[in-house]
mmCIF file of C-alpha atoms in Angstrom:
data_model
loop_
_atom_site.group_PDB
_atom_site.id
_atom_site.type_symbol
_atom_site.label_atom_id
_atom_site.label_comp_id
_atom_site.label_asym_id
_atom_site.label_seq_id
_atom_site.Cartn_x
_atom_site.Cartn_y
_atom_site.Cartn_z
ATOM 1 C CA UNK A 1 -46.366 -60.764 -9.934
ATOM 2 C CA UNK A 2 -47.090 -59.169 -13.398
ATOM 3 C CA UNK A 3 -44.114 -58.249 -14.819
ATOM 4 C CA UNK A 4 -43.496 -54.900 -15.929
ATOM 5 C CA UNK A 5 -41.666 -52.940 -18.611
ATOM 6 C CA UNK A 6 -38.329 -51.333 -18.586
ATOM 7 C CA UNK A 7 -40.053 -47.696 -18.829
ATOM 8 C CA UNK A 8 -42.229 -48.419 -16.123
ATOM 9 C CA UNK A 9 -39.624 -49.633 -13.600
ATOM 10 C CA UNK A 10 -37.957 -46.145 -14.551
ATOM 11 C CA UNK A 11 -40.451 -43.951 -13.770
ATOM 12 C CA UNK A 12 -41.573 -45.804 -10.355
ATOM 13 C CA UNK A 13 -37.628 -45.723 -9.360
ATOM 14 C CA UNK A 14 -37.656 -42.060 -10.756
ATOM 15 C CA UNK A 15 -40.901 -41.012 -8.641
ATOM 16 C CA UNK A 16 -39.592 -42.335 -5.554
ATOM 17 C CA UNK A 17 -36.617 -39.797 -5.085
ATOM 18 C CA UNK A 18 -37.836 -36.653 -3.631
ATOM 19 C CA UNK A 19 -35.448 -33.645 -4.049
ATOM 20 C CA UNK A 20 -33.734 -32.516 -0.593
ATOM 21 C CA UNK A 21 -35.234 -30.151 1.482
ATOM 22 C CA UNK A 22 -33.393 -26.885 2.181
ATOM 23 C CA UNK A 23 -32.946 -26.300 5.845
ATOM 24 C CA UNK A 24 -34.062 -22.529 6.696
ATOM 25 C CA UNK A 25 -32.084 -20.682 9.205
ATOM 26 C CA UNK A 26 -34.129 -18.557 11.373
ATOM 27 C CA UNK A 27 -32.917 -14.742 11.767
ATOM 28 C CA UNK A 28 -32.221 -15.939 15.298
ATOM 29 C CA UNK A 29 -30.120 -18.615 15.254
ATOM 30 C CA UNK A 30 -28.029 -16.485 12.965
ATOM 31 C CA UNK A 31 -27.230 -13.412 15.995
ATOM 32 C CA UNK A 32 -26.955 -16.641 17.931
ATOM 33 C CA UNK A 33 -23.080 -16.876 19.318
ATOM 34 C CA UNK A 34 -20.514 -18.914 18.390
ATOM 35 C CA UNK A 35 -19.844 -22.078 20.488
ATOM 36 C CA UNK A 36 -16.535 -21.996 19.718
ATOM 37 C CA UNK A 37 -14.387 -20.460 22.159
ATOM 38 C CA UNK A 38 -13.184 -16.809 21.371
ATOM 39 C CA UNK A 39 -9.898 -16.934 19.855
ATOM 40 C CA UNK A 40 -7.448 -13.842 21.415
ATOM 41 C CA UNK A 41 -7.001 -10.802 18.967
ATOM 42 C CA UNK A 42 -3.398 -10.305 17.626
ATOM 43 C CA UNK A 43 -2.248 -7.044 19.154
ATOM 44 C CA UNK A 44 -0.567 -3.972 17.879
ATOM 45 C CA UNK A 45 2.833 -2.938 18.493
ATOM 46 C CA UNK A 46 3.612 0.938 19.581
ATOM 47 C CA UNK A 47 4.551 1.455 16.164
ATOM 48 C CA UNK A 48 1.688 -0.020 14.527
ATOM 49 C CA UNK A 49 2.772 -3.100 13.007
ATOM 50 C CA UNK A 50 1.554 -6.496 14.047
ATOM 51 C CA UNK A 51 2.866 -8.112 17.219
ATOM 52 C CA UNK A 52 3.272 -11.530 15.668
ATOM 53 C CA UNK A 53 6.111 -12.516 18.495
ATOM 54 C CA UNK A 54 3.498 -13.569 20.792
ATOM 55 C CA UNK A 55 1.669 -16.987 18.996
ATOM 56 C CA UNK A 56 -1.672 -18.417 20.125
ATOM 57 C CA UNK A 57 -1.649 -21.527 21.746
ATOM 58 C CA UNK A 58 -3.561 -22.562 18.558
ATOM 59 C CA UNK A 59 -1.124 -21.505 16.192
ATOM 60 C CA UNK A 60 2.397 -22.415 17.615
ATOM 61 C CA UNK A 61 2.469 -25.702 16.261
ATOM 62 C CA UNK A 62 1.494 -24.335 12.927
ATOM 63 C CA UNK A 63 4.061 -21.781 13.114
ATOM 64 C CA UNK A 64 6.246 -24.698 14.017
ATOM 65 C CA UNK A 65 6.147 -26.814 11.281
ATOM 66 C CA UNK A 66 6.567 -23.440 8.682
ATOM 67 C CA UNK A 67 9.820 -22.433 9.950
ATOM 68 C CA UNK A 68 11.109 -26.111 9.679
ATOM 69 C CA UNK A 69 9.488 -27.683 6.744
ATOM 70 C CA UNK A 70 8.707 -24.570 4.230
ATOM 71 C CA UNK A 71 11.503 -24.643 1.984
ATOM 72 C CA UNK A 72 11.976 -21.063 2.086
ATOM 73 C CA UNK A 73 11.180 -20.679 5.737
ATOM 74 C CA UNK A 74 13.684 -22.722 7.131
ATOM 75 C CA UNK A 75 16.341 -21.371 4.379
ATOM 76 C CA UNK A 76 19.466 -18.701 6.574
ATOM 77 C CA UNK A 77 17.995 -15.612 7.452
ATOM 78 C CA UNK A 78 20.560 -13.955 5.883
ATOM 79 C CA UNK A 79 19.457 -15.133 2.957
ATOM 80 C CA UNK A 80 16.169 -15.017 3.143
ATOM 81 C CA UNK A 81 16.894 -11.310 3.491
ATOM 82 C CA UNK A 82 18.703 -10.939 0.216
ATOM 83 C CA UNK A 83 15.587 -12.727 -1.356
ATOM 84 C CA UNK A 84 13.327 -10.225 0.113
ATOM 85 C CA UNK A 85 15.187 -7.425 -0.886
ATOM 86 C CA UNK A 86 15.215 -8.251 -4.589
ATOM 87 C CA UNK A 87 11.653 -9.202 -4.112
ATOM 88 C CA UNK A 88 10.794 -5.616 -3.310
ATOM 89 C CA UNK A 89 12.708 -4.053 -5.444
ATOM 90 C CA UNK A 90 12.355 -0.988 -7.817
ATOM 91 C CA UNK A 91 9.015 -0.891 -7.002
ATOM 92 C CA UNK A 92 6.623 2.525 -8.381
ATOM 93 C CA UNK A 93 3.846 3.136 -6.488
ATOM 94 C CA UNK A 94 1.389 5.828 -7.593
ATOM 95 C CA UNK A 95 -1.066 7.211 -5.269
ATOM 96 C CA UNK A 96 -4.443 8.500 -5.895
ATOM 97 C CA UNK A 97 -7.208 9.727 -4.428
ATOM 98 C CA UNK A 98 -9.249 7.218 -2.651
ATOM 99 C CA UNK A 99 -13.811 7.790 -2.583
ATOM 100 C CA UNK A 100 -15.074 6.831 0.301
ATOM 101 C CA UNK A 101 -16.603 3.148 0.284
ATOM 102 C CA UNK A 102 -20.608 2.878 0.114
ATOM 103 C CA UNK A 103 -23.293 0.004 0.205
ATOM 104 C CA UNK A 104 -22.734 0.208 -3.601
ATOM 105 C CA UNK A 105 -19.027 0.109 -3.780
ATOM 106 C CA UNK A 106 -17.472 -2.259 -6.412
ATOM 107 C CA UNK A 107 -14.015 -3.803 -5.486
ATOM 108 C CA UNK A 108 -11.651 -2.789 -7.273
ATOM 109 C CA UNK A 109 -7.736 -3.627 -5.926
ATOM 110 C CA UNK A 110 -4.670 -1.976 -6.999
ATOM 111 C CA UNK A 111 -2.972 -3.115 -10.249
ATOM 112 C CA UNK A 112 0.735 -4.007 -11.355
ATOM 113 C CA UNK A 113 1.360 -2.264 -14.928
ATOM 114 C CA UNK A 114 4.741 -2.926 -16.572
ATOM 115 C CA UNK A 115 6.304 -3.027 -13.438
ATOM 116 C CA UNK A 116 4.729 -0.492 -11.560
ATOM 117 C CA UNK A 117 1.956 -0.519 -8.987
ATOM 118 C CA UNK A 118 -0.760 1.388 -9.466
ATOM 119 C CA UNK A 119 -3.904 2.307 -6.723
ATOM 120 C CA UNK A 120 -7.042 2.472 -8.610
ATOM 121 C CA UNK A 121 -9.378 5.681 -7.873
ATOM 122 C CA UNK A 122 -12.300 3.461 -8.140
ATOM 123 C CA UNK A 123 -14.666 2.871 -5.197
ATOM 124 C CA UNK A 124 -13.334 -0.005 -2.983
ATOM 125 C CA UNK A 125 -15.564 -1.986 -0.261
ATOM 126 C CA UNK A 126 -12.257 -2.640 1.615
ATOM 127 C CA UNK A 127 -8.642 -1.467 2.414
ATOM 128 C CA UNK A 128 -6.347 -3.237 0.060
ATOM 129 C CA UNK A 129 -2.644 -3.881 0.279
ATOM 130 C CA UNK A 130 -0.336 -3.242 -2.388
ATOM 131 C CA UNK A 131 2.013 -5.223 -0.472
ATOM 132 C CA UNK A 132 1.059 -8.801 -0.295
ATOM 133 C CA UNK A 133 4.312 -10.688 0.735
ATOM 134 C CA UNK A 134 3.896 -9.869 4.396
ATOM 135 C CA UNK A 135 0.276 -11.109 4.198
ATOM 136 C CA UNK A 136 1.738 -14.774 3.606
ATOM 137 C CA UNK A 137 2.492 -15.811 7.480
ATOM 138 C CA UNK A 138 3.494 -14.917 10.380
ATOM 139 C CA UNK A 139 7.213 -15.245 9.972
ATOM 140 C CA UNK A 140 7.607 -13.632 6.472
ATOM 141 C CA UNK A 141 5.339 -10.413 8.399
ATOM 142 C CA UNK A 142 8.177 -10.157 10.985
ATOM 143 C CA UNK A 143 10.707 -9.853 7.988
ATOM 144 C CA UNK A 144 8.984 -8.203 5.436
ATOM 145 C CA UNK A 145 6.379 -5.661 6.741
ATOM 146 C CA UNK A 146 8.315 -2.482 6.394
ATOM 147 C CA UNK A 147 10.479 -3.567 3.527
ATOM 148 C CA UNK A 148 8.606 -2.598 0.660
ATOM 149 C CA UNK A 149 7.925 0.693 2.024
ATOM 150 C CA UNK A 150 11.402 1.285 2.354
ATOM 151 C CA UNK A 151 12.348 0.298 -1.218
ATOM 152 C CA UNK A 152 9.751 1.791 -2.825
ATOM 153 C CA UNK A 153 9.231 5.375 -4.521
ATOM 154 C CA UNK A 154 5.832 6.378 -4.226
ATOM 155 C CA UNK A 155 4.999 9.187 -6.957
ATOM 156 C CA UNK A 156 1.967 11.670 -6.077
ATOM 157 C CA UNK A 157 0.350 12.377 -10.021
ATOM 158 C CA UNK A 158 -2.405 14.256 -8.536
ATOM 159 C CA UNK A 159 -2.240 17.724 -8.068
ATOM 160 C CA UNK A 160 -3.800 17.415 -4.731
ATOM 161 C CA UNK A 161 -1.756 18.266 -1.697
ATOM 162 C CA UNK A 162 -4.832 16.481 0.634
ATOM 163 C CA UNK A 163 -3.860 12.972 -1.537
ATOM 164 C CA UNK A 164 -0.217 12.969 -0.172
ATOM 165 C CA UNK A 165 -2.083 14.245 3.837
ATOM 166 C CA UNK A 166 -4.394 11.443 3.106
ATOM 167 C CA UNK A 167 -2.071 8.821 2.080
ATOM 168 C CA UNK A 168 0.173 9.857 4.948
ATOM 169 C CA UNK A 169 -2.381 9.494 7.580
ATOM 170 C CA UNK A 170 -3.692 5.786 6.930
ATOM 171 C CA UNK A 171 -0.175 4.831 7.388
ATOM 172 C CA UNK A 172 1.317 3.368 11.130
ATOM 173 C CA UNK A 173 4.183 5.378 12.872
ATOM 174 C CA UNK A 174 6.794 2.164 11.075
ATOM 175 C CA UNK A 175 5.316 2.274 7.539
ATOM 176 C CA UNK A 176 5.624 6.798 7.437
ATOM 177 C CA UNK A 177 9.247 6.406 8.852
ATOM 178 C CA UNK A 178 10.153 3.197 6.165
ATOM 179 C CA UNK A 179 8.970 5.349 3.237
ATOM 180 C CA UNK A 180 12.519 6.547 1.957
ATOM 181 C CA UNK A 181 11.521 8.017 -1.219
ATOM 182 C CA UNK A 182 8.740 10.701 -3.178
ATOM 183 C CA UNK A 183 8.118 12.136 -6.096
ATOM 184 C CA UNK A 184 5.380 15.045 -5.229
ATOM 185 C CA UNK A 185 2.878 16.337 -7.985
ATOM 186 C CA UNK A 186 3.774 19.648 -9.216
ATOM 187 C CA UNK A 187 1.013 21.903 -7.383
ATOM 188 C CA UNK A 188 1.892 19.560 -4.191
ATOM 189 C CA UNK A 189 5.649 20.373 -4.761
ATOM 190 C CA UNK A 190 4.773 24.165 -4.871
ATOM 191 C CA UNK A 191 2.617 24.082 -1.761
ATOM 192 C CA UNK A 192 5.458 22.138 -0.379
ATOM 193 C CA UNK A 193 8.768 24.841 -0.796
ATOM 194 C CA UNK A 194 6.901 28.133 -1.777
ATOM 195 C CA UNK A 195 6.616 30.239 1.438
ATOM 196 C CA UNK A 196 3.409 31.474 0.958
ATOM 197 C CA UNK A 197 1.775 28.130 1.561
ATOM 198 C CA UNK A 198 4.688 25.890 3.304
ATOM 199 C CA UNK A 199 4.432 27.519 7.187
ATOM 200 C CA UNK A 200 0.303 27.631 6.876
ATOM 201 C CA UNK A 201 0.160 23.814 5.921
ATOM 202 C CA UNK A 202 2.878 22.396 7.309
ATOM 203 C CA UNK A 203 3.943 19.987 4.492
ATOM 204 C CA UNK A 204 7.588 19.425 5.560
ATOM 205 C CA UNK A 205 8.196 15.938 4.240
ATOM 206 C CA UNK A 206 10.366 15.101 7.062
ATOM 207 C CA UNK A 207 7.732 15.394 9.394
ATOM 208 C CA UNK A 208 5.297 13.405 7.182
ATOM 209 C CA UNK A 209 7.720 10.963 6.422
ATOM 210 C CA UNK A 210 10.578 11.208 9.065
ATOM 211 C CA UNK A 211 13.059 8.333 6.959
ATOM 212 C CA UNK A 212 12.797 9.693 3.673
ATOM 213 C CA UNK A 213 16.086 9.949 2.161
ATOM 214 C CA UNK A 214 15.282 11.126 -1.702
ATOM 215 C CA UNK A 215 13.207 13.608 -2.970
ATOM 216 C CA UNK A 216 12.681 13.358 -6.792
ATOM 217 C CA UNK A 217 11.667 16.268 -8.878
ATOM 218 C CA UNK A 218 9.103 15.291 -11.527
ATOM 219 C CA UNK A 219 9.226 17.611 -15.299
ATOM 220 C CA UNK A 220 6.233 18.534 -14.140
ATOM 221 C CA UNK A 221 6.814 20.254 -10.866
ATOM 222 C CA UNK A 222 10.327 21.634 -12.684
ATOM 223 C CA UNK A 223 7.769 23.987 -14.942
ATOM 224 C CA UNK A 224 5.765 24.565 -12.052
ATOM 225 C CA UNK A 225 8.341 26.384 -10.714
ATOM 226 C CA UNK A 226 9.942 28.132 -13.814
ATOM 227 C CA UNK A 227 6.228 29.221 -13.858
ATOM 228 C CA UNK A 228 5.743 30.440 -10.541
ATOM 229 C CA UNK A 229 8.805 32.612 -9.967
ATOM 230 C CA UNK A 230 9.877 33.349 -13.331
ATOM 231 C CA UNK A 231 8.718 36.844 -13.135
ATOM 232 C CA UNK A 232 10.713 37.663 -9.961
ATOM 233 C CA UNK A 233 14.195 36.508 -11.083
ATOM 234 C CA UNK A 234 16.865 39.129 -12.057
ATOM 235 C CA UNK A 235 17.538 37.536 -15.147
ATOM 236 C CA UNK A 236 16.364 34.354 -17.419
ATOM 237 C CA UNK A 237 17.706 30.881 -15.565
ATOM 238 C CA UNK A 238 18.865 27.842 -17.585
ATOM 239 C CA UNK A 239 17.878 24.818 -16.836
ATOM 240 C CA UNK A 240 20.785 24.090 -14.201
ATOM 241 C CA UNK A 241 20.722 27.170 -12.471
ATOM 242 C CA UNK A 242 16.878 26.750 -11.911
ATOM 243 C CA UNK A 243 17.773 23.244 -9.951
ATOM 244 C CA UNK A 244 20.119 24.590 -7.811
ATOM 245 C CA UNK A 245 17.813 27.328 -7.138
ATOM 246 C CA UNK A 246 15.745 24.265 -5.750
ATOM 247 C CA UNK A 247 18.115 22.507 -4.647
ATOM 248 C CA UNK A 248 18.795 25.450 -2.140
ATOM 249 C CA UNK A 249 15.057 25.095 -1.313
ATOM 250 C CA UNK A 250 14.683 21.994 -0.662
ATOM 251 C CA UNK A 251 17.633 21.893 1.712
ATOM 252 C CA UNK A 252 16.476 25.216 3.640
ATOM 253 C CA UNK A 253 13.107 23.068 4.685
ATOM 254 C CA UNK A 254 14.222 19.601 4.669
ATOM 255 C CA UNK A 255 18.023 19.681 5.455
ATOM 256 C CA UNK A 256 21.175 18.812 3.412
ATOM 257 C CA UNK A 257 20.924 15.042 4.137
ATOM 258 C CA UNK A 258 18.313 15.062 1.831
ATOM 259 C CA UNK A 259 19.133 13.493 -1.907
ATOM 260 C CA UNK A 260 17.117 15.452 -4.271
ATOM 261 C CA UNK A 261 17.189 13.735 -7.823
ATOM 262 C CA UNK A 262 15.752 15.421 -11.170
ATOM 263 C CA UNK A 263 14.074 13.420 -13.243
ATOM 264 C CA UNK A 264 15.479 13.007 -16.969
ATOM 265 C CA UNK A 265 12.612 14.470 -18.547
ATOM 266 C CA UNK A 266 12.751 17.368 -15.685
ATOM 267 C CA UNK A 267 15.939 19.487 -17.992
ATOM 268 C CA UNK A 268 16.430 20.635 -21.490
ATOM 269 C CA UNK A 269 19.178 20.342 -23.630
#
Protein backbone atom coordinates (compact mmCIF):
# COMPACT_ATOMS: atom_id res chain seq x y z
CA UNK A 1 0.00 0.00 0.00
CA UNK A 2 1.25 3.56 -0.90
CA UNK A 3 1.77 5.31 2.00
CA UNK A 4 0.20 8.47 2.62
CA UNK A 5 0.79 11.80 4.32
CA UNK A 6 -0.17 13.01 7.69
CA UNK A 7 -2.69 15.69 6.03
CA UNK A 8 -4.20 13.19 4.02
CA UNK A 9 -4.95 10.62 6.75
CA UNK A 10 -6.66 13.80 8.43
CA UNK A 11 -8.92 14.71 6.04
CA UNK A 12 -10.06 10.95 5.09
CA UNK A 13 -10.58 10.41 9.09
CA UNK A 14 -12.21 13.97 9.06
CA UNK A 15 -14.63 13.11 5.97
CA UNK A 16 -15.77 10.03 7.44
CA UNK A 17 -17.73 11.56 10.50
CA UNK A 18 -21.06 12.70 9.44
CA UNK A 19 -22.76 15.18 11.87
CA UNK A 20 -25.88 13.56 13.82
CA UNK A 21 -29.11 13.71 12.51
CA UNK A 22 -31.81 15.56 14.46
CA UNK A 23 -34.76 13.37 15.15
CA UNK A 24 -38.11 15.38 14.17
CA UNK A 25 -41.06 14.95 16.35
CA UNK A 26 -44.21 14.85 14.49
CA UNK A 27 -47.13 17.28 15.81
CA UNK A 28 -48.71 13.95 16.70
CA UNK A 29 -46.65 12.16 18.73
CA UNK A 30 -46.44 15.35 20.72
CA UNK A 31 -50.70 15.37 21.78
CA UNK A 32 -49.74 11.74 22.10
CA UNK A 33 -50.31 10.70 26.05
CA UNK A 34 -48.06 10.00 28.50
CA UNK A 35 -47.23 6.30 29.23
CA UNK A 36 -46.56 7.01 32.49
CA UNK A 37 -49.23 6.41 34.82
CA UNK A 38 -51.20 9.57 36.05
CA UNK A 39 -49.85 10.66 39.23
CA UNK A 40 -53.00 11.79 41.85
CA UNK A 41 -53.42 15.68 42.20
CA UNK A 42 -52.62 17.09 45.73
CA UNK A 43 -55.94 18.32 47.04
CA UNK A 44 -57.13 21.44 48.71
CA UNK A 45 -58.10 21.82 52.16
CA UNK A 46 -61.57 23.80 53.09
CA UNK A 47 -59.49 26.62 53.83
CA UNK A 48 -57.46 26.66 50.84
CA UNK A 49 -54.14 25.61 51.75
CA UNK A 50 -52.53 22.45 50.53
CA UNK A 51 -53.52 19.10 52.00
CA UNK A 52 -49.98 17.81 52.23
CA UNK A 53 -51.09 15.19 55.22
CA UNK A 54 -52.10 12.74 52.73
CA UNK A 55 -48.52 11.57 50.72
CA UNK A 56 -48.50 9.66 47.42
CA UNK A 57 -47.42 6.33 47.48
CA UNK A 58 -44.56 7.81 45.35
CA UNK A 59 -43.51 10.31 47.66
CA UNK A 60 -43.65 8.76 51.24
CA UNK A 61 -40.36 7.41 51.15
CA UNK A 62 -39.06 10.72 50.00
CA UNK A 63 -40.85 12.45 52.63
CA UNK A 64 -39.28 9.82 54.80
CA UNK A 65 -35.86 10.28 54.48
CA UNK A 66 -36.42 14.51 54.82
CA UNK A 67 -37.83 14.41 58.16
CA UNK A 68 -34.94 12.06 59.35
CA UNK A 69 -31.87 12.99 57.51
CA UNK A 70 -32.37 16.95 56.65
CA UNK A 71 -30.58 18.57 59.29
CA UNK A 72 -33.17 21.03 59.85
CA UNK A 73 -36.04 18.68 59.30
CA UNK A 74 -35.42 16.32 61.84
CA UNK A 75 -34.29 19.31 64.35
CA UNK A 76 -37.54 19.71 67.66
CA UNK A 77 -40.44 21.22 66.32
CA UNK A 78 -40.37 23.57 68.81
CA UNK A 79 -37.55 24.79 67.50
CA UNK A 80 -37.96 24.64 64.24
CA UNK A 81 -40.79 27.02 65.06
CA UNK A 82 -38.66 29.66 66.67
CA UNK A 83 -36.47 29.44 63.43
CA UNK A 84 -39.41 30.08 61.32
CA UNK A 85 -40.60 32.81 63.17
CA UNK A 86 -37.41 34.87 62.95
CA UNK A 87 -37.28 33.76 59.41
CA UNK A 88 -40.45 35.68 58.68
CA UNK A 89 -39.95 38.35 60.49
CA UNK A 90 -40.49 42.18 60.06
CA UNK A 91 -41.33 41.57 56.78
CA UNK A 92 -42.94 44.88 54.38
CA UNK A 93 -44.87 43.89 51.74
CA UNK A 94 -46.16 46.49 49.28
CA UNK A 95 -48.91 45.74 47.01
CA UNK A 96 -49.59 46.99 43.63
CA UNK A 97 -51.66 46.73 40.99
CA UNK A 98 -51.24 43.65 39.01
CA UNK A 99 -51.97 43.87 34.47
CA UNK A 100 -53.38 41.11 33.37
CA UNK A 101 -50.84 38.49 31.76
CA UNK A 102 -50.77 38.30 27.75
CA UNK A 103 -48.95 36.14 25.01
CA UNK A 104 -46.40 39.01 25.34
CA UNK A 105 -45.98 39.17 29.02
CA UNK A 106 -42.36 39.43 30.36
CA UNK A 107 -41.70 37.78 33.83
CA UNK A 108 -41.03 39.83 36.10
CA UNK A 109 -41.14 38.40 40.07
CA UNK A 110 -41.38 40.41 43.10
CA UNK A 111 -38.19 41.97 44.56
CA UNK A 112 -36.56 42.24 48.17
CA UNK A 113 -35.26 46.02 48.61
CA UNK A 114 -33.44 46.83 51.87
CA UNK A 115 -35.47 44.57 53.62
CA UNK A 116 -38.68 44.97 52.22
CA UNK A 117 -40.63 43.04 49.62
CA UNK A 118 -41.81 44.64 46.92
CA UNK A 119 -44.58 43.25 43.98
CA UNK A 120 -43.56 44.61 40.73
CA UNK A 121 -46.50 46.28 38.52
CA UNK A 122 -44.91 44.82 35.54
CA UNK A 123 -46.69 42.25 33.35
CA UNK A 124 -46.12 38.69 34.75
CA UNK A 125 -46.75 35.30 32.65
CA UNK A 126 -47.40 33.60 36.05
CA UNK A 127 -48.57 33.96 39.74
CA UNK A 128 -45.53 34.46 41.84
CA UNK A 129 -45.00 33.96 45.53
CA UNK A 130 -43.45 36.37 47.69
CA UNK A 131 -43.24 33.68 50.10
CA UNK A 132 -40.88 31.02 49.08
CA UNK A 133 -40.06 29.05 52.35
CA UNK A 134 -43.23 27.01 52.18
CA UNK A 135 -42.43 26.18 48.53
CA UNK A 136 -39.32 24.07 49.87
CA UNK A 137 -41.25 20.61 50.84
CA UNK A 138 -43.85 19.20 52.05
CA UNK A 139 -43.11 19.37 55.72
CA UNK A 140 -41.79 23.00 55.93
CA UNK A 141 -45.56 23.83 53.86
CA UNK A 142 -47.38 22.25 56.86
CA UNK A 143 -45.35 24.67 59.21
CA UNK A 144 -44.84 27.59 57.36
CA UNK A 145 -47.72 28.37 54.90
CA UNK A 146 -49.62 30.91 56.88
CA UNK A 147 -46.71 32.25 58.84
CA UNK A 148 -45.51 34.91 56.81
CA UNK A 149 -48.84 36.24 56.29
CA UNK A 150 -49.29 36.52 59.80
CA UNK A 151 -46.03 38.39 60.49
CA UNK A 152 -46.12 40.51 57.83
CA UNK A 153 -47.51 44.22 57.29
CA UNK A 154 -48.64 44.61 53.94
CA UNK A 155 -48.77 48.50 53.00
CA UNK A 156 -51.34 49.53 50.08
CA UNK A 157 -49.18 52.79 48.24
CA UNK A 158 -51.72 52.97 45.62
CA UNK A 159 -54.50 55.08 45.90
CA UNK A 160 -56.71 52.45 44.54
CA UNK A 161 -59.32 50.94 46.79
CA UNK A 162 -59.87 47.94 43.83
CA UNK A 163 -55.79 47.05 44.58
CA UNK A 164 -56.53 46.18 48.30
CA UNK A 165 -60.35 44.17 46.72
CA UNK A 166 -57.99 42.66 44.31
CA UNK A 167 -55.26 41.61 46.50
CA UNK A 168 -57.88 40.37 48.94
CA UNK A 169 -59.61 38.17 46.55
CA UNK A 170 -56.60 35.99 45.12
CA UNK A 171 -56.03 35.09 48.64
CA UNK A 172 -57.52 31.45 50.33
CA UNK A 173 -60.00 31.70 53.34
CA UNK A 174 -56.30 30.80 55.76
CA UNK A 175 -53.99 33.35 54.07
CA UNK A 176 -57.11 36.61 54.47
CA UNK A 177 -57.61 35.43 58.17
CA UNK A 178 -53.39 35.11 58.83
CA UNK A 179 -52.94 38.67 57.52
CA UNK A 180 -52.69 40.53 61.00
CA UNK A 181 -51.57 43.79 59.84
CA UNK A 182 -52.27 46.99 57.00
CA UNK A 183 -51.29 50.05 56.23
CA UNK A 184 -54.13 51.40 53.62
CA UNK A 185 -53.27 54.20 50.98
CA UNK A 186 -54.71 57.42 51.87
CA UNK A 187 -57.76 57.62 49.28
CA UNK A 188 -58.28 53.73 50.30
CA UNK A 189 -58.23 54.82 54.03
CA UNK A 190 -60.90 57.53 53.24
CA UNK A 191 -63.15 55.20 51.28
CA UNK A 192 -62.57 52.94 54.16
CA UNK A 193 -64.00 55.23 57.49
CA UNK A 194 -65.77 58.18 55.64
CA UNK A 195 -69.53 57.37 55.61
CA UNK A 196 -70.27 58.48 52.41
CA UNK A 197 -68.41 55.66 50.74
CA UNK A 198 -67.86 52.93 53.70
CA UNK A 199 -71.75 51.30 53.73
CA UNK A 200 -71.86 51.48 49.59
CA UNK A 201 -68.49 49.48 49.30
CA UNK A 202 -68.29 47.57 52.07
CA UNK A 203 -64.54 47.92 52.90
CA UNK A 204 -64.67 46.87 56.60
CA UNK A 205 -61.23 45.38 57.04
CA UNK A 206 -62.48 42.84 59.36
CA UNK A 207 -64.47 41.31 56.89
CA UNK A 208 -61.66 41.42 54.28
CA UNK A 209 -59.24 40.32 56.59
CA UNK A 210 -61.10 38.69 59.62
CA UNK A 211 -57.43 38.24 61.89
CA UNK A 212 -56.11 41.53 61.46
CA UNK A 213 -55.04 42.88 64.65
CA UNK A 214 -53.22 46.43 63.63
CA UNK A 215 -54.22 49.01 61.54
CA UNK A 216 -51.40 51.54 60.77
CA UNK A 217 -52.07 55.04 59.69
CA UNK A 218 -49.67 56.16 56.94
CA UNK A 219 -48.67 60.48 56.88
CA UNK A 220 -50.32 60.21 53.99
CA UNK A 221 -53.80 59.11 54.81
CA UNK A 222 -53.30 61.47 58.23
CA UNK A 223 -53.55 64.66 55.59
CA UNK A 224 -56.10 62.95 53.79
CA UNK A 225 -58.18 63.35 56.48
CA UNK A 226 -57.16 66.83 57.92
CA UNK A 227 -58.12 67.52 54.24
CA UNK A 228 -61.34 66.00 53.99
CA UNK A 229 -63.10 67.21 57.13
CA UNK A 230 -61.21 70.15 58.01
CA UNK A 231 -63.90 72.43 56.94
CA UNK A 232 -66.59 70.81 59.15
CA UNK A 233 -64.77 70.90 62.52
CA UNK A 234 -65.79 73.51 65.19
CA UNK A 235 -62.46 74.60 65.63
CA UNK A 236 -58.67 73.95 64.24
CA UNK A 237 -57.42 70.23 65.62
CA UNK A 238 -53.77 69.57 66.58
CA UNK A 239 -52.21 66.88 65.58
CA UNK A 240 -53.36 64.58 68.63
CA UNK A 241 -56.76 65.51 68.74
CA UNK A 242 -57.09 64.71 64.93
CA UNK A 243 -55.91 60.88 65.87
CA UNK A 244 -58.23 60.37 68.38
CA UNK A 245 -60.79 61.75 66.18
CA UNK A 246 -59.70 58.55 64.13
CA UNK A 247 -59.08 56.60 66.53
CA UNK A 248 -62.89 56.90 67.43
CA UNK A 249 -63.44 55.96 63.74
CA UNK A 250 -61.71 53.30 63.34
CA UNK A 251 -63.13 51.63 66.43
CA UNK A 252 -66.91 52.56 65.47
CA UNK A 253 -66.32 50.21 62.13
CA UNK A 254 -63.77 47.82 63.16
CA UNK A 255 -64.15 47.42 67.01
CA UNK A 256 -61.91 48.36 70.00
CA UNK A 257 -59.75 45.19 69.71
CA UNK A 258 -58.31 46.77 66.97
CA UNK A 259 -54.53 48.35 67.51
CA UNK A 260 -54.39 51.34 65.40
CA UNK A 261 -50.67 52.67 65.21
CA UNK A 262 -49.62 56.19 63.60
CA UNK A 263 -46.84 56.21 61.75
CA UNK A 264 -43.85 58.61 62.91
CA UNK A 265 -43.96 60.68 59.99
CA UNK A 266 -48.02 60.68 60.37
CA UNK A 267 -47.72 63.90 63.45
CA UNK A 268 -46.06 67.21 63.75
CA UNK A 269 -44.19 68.61 66.35
Amino acid sequence: MAPTTRAASAKAKTANVLPAKATKISKKDRLKPSSHPARPKIKLLSNGLLDVANVSDHLKENVRCNSVSSPLLRLPGELRNKIWYYAAEDTEVYVTFHKKPTSKSRHRPAEVINGEVRQNGHHTTIDQSIFCLPQVCRQVYAETATLAYARSKFTFPADCYQTLCGFSSHLNTAQRKSIACVQPGSCTFEIYYSERYGHYYGCEFRYLFPGLRTMIVSQGAMGQVKAMNRYHMDRELRDHEWQEWILTKIWEIDGVHLKVEFSPEASTP
